[in-house]
Coordinates of N, CA and C in Angstrom, one line a residue:
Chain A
X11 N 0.8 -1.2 0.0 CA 0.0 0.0 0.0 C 0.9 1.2 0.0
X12 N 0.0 2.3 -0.6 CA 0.9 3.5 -0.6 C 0.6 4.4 0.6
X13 N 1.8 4.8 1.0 CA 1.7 6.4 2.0 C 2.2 7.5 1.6
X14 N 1.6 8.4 2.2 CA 2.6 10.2 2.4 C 2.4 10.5 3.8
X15 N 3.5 10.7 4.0 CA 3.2 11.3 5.5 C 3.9 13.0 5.2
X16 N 3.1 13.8 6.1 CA 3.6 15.1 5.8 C 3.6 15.4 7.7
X17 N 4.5 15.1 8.1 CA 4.5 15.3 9.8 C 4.5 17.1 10.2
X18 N 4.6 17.7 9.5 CA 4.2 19.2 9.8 C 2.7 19.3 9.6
X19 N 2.1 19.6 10.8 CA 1.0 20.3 10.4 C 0.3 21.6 10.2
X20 N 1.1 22.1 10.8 CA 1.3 23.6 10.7 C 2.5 24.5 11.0
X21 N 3.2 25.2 9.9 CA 4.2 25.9 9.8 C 4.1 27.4 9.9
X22 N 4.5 28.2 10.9 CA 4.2 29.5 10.9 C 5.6 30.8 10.6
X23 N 5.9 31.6 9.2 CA 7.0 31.9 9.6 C 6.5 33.8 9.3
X24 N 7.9 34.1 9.3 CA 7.7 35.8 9.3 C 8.4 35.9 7.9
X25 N 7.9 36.9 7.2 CA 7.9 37.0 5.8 C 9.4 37.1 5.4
X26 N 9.9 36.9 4.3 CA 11.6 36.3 4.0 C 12.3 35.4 4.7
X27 N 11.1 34.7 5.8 CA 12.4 33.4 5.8 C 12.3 32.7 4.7
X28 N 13.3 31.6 5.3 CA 13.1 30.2 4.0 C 12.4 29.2 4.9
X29 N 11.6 28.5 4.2 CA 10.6 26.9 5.2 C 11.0 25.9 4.1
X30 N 10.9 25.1 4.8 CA 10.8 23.7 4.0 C 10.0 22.6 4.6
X31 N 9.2 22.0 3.8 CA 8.2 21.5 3.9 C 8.7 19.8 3.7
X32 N 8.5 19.1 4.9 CA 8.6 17.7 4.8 C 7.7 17.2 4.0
X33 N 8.0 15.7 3.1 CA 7.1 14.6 2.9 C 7.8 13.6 2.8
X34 N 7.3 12.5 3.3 CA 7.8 10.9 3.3 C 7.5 10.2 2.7
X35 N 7.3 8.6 1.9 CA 6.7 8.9 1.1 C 7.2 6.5 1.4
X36 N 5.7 6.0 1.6 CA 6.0 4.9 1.2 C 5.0 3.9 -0.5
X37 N 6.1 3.0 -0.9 CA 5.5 2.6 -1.9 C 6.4 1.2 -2.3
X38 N 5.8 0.5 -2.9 CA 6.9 -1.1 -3.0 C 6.9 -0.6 -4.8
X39 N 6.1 -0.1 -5.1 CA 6.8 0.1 -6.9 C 7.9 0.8 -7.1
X40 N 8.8 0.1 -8.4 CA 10.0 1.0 -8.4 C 9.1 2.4 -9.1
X41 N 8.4 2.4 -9.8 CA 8.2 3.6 -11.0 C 6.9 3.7 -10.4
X42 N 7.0 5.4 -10.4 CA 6.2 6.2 -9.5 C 6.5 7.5 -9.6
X43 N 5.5 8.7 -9.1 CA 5.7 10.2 -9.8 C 5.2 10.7 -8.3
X44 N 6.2 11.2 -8.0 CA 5.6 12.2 -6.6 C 5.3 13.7 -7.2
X45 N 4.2 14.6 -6.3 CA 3.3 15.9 -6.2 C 3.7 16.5 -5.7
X46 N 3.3 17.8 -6.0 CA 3.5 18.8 -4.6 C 2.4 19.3 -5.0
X47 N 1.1 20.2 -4.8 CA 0.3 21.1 -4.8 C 0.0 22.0 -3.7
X48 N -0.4 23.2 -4.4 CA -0.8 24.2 -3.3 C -2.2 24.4 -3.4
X49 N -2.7 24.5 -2.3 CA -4.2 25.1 -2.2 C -4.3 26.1 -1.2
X50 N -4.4 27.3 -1.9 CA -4.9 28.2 -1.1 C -6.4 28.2 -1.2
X51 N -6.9 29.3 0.2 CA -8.2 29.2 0.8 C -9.6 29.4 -0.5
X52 N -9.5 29.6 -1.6 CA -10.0 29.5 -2.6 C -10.8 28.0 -2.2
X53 N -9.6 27.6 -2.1 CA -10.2 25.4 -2.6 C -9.2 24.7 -3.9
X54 N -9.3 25.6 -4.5 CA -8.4 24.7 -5.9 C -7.2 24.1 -5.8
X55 N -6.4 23.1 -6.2 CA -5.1 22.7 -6.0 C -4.3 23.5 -7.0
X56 N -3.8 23.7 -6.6 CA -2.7 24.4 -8.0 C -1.5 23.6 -7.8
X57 N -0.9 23.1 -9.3 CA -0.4 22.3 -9.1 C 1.0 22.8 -9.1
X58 N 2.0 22.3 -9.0 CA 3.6 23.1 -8.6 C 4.6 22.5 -9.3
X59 N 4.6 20.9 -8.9 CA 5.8 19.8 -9.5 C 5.3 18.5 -9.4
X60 N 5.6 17.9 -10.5 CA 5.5 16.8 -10.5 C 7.5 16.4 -11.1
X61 N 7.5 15.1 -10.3 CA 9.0 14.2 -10.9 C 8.8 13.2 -10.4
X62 N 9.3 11.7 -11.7 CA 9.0 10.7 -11.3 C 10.1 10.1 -10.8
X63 N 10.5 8.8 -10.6 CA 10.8 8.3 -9.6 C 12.8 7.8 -9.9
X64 N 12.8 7.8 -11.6 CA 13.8 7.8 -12.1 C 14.6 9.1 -11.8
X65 N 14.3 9.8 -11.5 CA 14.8 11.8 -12.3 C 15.5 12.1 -10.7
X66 N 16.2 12.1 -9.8 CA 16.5 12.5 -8.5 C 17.1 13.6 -8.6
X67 N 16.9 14.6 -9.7 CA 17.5 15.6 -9.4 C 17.0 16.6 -9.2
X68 N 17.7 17.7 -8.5 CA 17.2 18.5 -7.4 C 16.3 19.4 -8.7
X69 N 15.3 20.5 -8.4 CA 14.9 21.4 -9.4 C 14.6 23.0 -8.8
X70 N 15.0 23.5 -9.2 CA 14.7 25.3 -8.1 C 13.8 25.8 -9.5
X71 N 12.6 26.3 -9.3 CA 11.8 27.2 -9.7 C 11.9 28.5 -8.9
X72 N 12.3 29.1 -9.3 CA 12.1 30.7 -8.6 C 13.0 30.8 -7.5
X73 N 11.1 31.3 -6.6 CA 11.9 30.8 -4.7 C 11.9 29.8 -4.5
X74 N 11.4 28.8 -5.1 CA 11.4 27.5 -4.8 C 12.0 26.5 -4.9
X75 N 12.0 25.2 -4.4 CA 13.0 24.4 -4.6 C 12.7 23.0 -4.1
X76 N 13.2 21.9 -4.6 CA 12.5 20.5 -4.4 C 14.0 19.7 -4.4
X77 N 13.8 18.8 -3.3 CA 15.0 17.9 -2.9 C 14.2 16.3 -2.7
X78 N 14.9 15.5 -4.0 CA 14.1 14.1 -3.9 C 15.2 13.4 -3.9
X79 N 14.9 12.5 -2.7 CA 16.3 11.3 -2.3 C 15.5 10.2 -2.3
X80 N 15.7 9.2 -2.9 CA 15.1 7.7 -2.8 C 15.7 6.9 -1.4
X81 N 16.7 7.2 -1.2 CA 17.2 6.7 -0.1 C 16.8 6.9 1.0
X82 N 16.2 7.8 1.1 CA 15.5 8.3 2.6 C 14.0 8.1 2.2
X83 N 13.7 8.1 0.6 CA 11.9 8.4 0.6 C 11.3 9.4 1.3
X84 N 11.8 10.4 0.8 CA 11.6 12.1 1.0 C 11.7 13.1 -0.5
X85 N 10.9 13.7 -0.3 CA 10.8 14.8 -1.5 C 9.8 16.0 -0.7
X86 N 11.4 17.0 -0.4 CA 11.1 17.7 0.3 C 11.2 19.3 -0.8
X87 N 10.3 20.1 -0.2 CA 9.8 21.7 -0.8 C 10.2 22.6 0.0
X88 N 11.4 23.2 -0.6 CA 11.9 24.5 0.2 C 11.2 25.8 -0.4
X89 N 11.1 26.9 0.2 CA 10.6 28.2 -0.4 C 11.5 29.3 0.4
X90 N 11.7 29.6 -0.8 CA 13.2 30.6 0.0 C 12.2 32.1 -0.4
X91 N 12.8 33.0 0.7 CA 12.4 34.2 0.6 C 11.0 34.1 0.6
X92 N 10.1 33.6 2.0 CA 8.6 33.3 1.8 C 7.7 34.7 1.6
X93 N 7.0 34.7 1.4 CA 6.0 35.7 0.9 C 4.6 35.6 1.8
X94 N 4.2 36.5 1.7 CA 2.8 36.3 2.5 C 1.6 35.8 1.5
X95 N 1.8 35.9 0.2 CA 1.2 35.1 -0.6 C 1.3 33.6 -0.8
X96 N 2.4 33.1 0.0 CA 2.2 32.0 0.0 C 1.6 30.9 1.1
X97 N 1.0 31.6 1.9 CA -0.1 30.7 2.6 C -0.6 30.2 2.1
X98 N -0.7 28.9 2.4 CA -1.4 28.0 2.0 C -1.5 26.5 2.4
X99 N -2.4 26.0 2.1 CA -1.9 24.6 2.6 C -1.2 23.6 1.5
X100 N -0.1 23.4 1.6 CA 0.9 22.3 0.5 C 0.4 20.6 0.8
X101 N 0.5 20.4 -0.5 CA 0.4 19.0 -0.6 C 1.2 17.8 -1.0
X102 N 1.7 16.9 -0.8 CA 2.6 16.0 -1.4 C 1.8 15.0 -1.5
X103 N 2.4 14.3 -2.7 CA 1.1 13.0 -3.2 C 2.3 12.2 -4.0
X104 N 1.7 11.2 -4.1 CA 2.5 10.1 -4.5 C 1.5 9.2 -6.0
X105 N 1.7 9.0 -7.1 CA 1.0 8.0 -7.7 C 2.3 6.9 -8.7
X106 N 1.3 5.5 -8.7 CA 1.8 4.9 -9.1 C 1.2 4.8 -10.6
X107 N 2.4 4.3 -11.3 CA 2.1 4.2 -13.3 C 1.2 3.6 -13.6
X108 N 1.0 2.3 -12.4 CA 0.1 1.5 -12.8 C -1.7 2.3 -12.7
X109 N -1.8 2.3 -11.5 CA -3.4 2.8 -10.7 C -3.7 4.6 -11.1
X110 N -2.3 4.7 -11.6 CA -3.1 6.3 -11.8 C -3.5 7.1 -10.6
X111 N -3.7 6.5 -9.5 CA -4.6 7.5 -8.3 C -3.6 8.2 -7.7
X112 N -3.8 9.8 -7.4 CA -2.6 9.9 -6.3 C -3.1 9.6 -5.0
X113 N -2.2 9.3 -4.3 CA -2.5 9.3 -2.4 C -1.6 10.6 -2.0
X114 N -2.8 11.2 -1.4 CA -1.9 12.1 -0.4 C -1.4 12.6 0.8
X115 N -0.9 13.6 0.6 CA -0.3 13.6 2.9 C -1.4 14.0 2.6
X116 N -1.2 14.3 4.5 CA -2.3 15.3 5.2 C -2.0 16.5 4.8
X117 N -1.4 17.3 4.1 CA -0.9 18.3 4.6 C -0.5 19.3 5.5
X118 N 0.2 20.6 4.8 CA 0.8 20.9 6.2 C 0.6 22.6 5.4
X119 N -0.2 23.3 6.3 CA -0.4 24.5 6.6 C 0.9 25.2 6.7
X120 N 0.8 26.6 5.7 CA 1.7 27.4 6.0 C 1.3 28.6 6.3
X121 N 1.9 29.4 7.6 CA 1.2 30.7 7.6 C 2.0 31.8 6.9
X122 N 2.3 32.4 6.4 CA 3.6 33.5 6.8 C 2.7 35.1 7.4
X123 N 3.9 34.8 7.7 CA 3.7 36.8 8.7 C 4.2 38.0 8.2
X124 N 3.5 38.9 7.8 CA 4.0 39.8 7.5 C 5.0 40.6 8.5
Chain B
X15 N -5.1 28.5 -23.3 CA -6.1 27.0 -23.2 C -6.8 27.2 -21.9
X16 N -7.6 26.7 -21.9 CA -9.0 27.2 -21.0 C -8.8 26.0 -19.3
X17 N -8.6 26.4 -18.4 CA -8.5 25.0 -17.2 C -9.3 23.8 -17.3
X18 N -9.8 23.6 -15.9 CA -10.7 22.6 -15.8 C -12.0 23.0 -15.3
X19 N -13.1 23.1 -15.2 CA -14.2 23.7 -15.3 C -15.0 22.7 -14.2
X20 N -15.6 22.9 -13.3 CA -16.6 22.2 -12.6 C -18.0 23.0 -11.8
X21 N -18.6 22.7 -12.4 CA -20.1 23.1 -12.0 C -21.3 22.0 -11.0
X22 N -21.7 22.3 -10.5 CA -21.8 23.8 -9.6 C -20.8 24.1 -8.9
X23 N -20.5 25.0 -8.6 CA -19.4 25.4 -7.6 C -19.7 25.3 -5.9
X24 N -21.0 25.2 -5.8 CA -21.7 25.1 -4.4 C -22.8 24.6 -4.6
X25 N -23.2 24.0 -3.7 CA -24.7 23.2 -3.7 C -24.9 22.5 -2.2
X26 N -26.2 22.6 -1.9 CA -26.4 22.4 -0.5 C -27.8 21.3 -0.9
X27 N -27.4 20.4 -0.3 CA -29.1 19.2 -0.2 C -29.3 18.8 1.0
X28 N -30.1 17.8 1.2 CA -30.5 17.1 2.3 C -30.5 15.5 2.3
X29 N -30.3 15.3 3.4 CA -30.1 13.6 3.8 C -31.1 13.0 2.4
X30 N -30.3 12.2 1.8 CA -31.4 11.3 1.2 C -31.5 11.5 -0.5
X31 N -31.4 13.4 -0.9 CA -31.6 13.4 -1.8 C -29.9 13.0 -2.4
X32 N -30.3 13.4 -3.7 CA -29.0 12.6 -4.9 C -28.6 14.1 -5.6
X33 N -27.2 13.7 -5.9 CA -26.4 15.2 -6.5 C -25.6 14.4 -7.7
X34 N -25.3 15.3 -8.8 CA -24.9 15.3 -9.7 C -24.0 16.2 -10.3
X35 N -22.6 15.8 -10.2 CA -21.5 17.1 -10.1 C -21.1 17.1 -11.4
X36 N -20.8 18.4 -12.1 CA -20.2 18.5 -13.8 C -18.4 18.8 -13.8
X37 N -17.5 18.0 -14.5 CA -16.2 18.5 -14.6 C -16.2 18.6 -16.3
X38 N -15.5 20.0 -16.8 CA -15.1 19.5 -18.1 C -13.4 19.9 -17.9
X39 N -12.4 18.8 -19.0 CA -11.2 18.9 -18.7 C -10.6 19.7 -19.6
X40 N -9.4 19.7 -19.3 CA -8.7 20.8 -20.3 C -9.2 20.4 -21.5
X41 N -9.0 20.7 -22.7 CA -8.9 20.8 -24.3 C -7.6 19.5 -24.2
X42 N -8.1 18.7 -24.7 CA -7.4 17.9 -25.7 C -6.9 16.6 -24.4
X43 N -7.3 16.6 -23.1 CA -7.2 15.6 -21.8 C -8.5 14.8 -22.2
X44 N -8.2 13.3 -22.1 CA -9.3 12.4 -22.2 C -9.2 11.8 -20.6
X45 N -8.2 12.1 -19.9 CA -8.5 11.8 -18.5 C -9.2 12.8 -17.7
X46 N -10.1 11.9 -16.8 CA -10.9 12.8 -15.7 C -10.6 12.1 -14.3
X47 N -10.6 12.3 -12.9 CA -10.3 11.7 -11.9 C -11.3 13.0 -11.2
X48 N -11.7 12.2 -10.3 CA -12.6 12.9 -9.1 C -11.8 12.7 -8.1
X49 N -12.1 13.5 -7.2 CA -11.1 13.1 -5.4 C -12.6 14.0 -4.7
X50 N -12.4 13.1 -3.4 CA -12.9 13.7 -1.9 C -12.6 14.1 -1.1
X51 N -12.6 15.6 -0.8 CA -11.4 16.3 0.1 C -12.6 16.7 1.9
X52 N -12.1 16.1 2.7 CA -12.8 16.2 4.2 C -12.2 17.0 5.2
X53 N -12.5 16.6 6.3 CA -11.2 17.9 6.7 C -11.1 16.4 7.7
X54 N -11.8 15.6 8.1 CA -11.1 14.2 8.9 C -10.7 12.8 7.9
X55 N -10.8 13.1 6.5 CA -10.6 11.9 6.1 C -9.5 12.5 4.6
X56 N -9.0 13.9 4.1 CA -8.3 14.4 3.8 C -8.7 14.4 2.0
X57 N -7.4 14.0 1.4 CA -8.2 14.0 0.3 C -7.7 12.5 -0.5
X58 N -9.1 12.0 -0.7 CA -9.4 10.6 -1.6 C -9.7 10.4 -2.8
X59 N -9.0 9.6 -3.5 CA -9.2 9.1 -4.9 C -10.5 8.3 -5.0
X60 N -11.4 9.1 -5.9 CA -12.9 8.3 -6.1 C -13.0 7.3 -7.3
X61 N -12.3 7.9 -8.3 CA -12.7 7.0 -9.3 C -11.9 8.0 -10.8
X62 N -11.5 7.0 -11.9 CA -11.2 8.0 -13.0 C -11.8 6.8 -14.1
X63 N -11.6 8.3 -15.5 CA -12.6 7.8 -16.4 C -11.6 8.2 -17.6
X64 N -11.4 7.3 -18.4 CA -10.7 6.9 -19.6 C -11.7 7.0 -20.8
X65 N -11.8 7.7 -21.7 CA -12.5 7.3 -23.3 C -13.6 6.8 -22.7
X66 N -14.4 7.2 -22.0 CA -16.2 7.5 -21.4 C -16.0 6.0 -20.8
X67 N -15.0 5.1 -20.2 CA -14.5 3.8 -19.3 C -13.9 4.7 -17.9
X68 N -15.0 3.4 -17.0 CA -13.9 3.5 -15.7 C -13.2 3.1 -15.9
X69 N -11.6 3.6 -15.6 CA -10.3 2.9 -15.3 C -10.1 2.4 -14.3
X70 N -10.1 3.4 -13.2 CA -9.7 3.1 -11.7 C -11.2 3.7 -11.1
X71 N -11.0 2.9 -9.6 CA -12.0 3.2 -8.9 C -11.2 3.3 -7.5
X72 N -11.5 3.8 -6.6 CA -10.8 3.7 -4.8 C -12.1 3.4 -4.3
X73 N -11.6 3.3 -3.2 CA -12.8 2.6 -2.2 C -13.8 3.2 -1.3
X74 N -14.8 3.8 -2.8 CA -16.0 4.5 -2.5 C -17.3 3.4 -2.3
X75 N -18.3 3.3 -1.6 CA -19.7 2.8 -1.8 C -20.2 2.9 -3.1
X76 N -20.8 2.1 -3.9 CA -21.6 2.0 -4.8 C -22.5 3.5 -4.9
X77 N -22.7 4.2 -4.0 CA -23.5 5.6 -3.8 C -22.9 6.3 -4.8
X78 N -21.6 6.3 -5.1 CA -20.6 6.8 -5.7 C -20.6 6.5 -7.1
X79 N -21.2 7.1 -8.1 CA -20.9 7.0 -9.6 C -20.4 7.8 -10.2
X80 N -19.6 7.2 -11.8 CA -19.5 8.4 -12.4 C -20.0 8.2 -13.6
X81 N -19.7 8.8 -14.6 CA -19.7 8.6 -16.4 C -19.1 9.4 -16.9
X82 N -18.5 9.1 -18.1 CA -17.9 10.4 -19.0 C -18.0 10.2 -20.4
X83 N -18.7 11.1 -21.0 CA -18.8 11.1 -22.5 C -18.2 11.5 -23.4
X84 N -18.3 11.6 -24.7 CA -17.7 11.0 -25.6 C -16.8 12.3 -26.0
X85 N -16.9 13.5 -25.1 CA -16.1 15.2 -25.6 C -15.2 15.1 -24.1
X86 N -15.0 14.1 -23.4 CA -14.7 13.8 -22.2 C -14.9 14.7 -21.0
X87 N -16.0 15.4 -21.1 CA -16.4 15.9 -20.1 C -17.4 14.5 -19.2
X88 N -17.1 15.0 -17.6 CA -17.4 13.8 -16.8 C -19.0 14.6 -15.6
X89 N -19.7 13.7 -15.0 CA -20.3 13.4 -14.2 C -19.6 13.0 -13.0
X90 N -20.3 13.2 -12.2 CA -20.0 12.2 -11.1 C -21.5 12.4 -10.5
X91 N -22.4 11.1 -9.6 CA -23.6 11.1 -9.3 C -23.1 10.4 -7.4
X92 N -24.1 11.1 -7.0 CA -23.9 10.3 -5.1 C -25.3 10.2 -4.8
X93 N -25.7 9.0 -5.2 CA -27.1 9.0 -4.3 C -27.2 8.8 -2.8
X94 N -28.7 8.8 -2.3 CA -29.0 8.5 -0.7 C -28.1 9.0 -0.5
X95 N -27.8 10.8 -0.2 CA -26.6 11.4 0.3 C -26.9 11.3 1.9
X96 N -25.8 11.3 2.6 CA -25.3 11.2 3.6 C -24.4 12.5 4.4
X97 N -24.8 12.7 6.1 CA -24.3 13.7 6.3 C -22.7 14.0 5.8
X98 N -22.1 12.5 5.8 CA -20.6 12.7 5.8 C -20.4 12.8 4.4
X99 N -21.5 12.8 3.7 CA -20.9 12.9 1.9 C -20.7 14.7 2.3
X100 N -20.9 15.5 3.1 CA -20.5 16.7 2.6 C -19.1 17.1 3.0
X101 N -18.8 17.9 1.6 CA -17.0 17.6 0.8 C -16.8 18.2 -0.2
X102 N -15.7 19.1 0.2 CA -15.1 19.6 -1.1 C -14.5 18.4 -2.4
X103 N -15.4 18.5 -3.2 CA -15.3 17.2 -4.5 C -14.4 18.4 -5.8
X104 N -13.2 17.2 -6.0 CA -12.3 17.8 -6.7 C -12.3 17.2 -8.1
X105 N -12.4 17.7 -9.4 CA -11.8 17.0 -10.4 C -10.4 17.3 -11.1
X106 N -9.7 16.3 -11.5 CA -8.8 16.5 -12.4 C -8.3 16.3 -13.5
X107 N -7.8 16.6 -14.2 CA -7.7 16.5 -15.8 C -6.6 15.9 -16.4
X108 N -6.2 14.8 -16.9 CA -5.1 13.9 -17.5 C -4.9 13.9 -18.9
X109 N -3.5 13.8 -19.0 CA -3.7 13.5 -20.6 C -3.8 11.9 -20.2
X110 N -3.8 11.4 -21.9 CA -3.9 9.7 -21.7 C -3.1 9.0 -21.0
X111 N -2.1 9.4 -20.3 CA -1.0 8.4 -19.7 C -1.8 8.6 -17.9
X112 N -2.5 9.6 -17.6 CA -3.1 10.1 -16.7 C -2.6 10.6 -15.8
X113 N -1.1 11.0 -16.1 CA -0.4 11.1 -15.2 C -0.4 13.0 -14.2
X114 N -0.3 13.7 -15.6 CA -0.8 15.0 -15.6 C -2.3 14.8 -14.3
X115 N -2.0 15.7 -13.5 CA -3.0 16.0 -12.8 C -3.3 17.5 -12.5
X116 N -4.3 18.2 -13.3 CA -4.9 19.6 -13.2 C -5.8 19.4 -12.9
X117 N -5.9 19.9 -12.0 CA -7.0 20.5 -10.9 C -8.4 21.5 -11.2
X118 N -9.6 21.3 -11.2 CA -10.7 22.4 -11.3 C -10.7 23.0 -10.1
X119 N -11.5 23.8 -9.8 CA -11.6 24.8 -8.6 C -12.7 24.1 -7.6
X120 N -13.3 23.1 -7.8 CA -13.8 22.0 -6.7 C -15.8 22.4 -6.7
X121 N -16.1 21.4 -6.1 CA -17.9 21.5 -5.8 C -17.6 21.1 -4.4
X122 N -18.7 22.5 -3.9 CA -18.6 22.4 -2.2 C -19.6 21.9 -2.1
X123 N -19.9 20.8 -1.6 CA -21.4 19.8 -1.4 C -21.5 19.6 0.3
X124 N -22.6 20.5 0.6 CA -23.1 20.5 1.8 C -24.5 19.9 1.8
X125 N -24.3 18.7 2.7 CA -25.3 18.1 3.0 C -26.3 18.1 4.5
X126 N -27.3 18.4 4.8 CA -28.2 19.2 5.5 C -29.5 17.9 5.8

């Protein structure tokens, strides 16, 4: 069976730090595509990154930034220089090639502070 | 190119009656997937729809249907609704490999 665990459930910072956002992530298939989404208070997911299970290399968008290690089974989301527009609640999801479905954390709330 | 489109955007019923939620997906996605987002049970994989075929299904009650037609815009139907059927209901939009997952802006289903 698949997991995400996102053991942060709520993250509070003051505007220009940097956060990073845990996810864990279990699954017995080698080939697999981990998520991130954001959903702000709207409701919609917006989606951020997807990389699948072959690709371990690191990716920086912007402020942002993603660290995927198979050896730990972690694909973690950093956000440098946070913004108060980035509240939101983040999501990490896991799907396999086969089922198509993603599973996701719980996620983990971010506040920032002006 | 135009998102993912889901109507109604809010809808409120009562114990018993039946709801019928509309997703259309991007332009040129023949995948659709629904999810059930709760605030105790988080967010769930309901079921996805391939070339107007279920593909996948997760481990919803038979209450739970869907269909998708032939311009692959999807349905989803929940009869004998239930207090706990009320949920932010998400669709998403795939290309054929389904792997792409875009998001609509969700149906808030409060049940009363």
């Amino acid at each position: 069976a698949q997991k995400v665990t996102q053991a942060q459930t709520e993250i509070s910072v003051v505007e220009k730090e940097d956060v990073t956002l845990d996810c864990v992530y279990e699954t017995r298939d080698t080939t697999y595509y981990l998520f991130w989404y954001k959903q702000p208070p709207s409701g919609e997911l917006v989606f951020l990154i997807r990389r699948n299970s072959f690709d371990e290399q690191n990716e920086i968008s912007g402020r942002y930034s993603w660290n995927f290690q198979k050896s730990t089974s972690s694909f973690n989301f950093t956000i440098t220089a946070s913004q108060v527009v980035d509240s939101a609640v983040y999501f990490c999801a896991l799907m396999d090639t086969g089922r198509r479905a993603l599973t996701f954390g719980s996620g983990t709330r971010l506040q920032v502070q002006p | 190119k135009a998102g993912v489109t889901q109507t109604p955007r809010y809808l409120i019923k009562t114990r018993g009656q039946q709801v019928t939620l509309s997703c259309s997906p991007i332009s040129g996605h023949r995948s659709v997937s629904w999810y059930q987002q709760t605030p105790g049970q988080g967010l769930q994989f309901l079921f996805e729809y391939f070339s107007e075929t279920q593909r996948n299904k997760g481990n919803f009650p038979g209450r739970f249907s869907g269909r998708q037609f032939s311009n692959s815009r999807s349905e989803m139907n929940v009869s004998t609704l239930e207090l706990g059927d009320s949920a932010l209901y998400l669709c998403a939009s795939g290309g054929d490999r389904g792997i792409e997952q875009f998001f609509g802006p969700g149906t808030r289903l409060t049940v009363l």
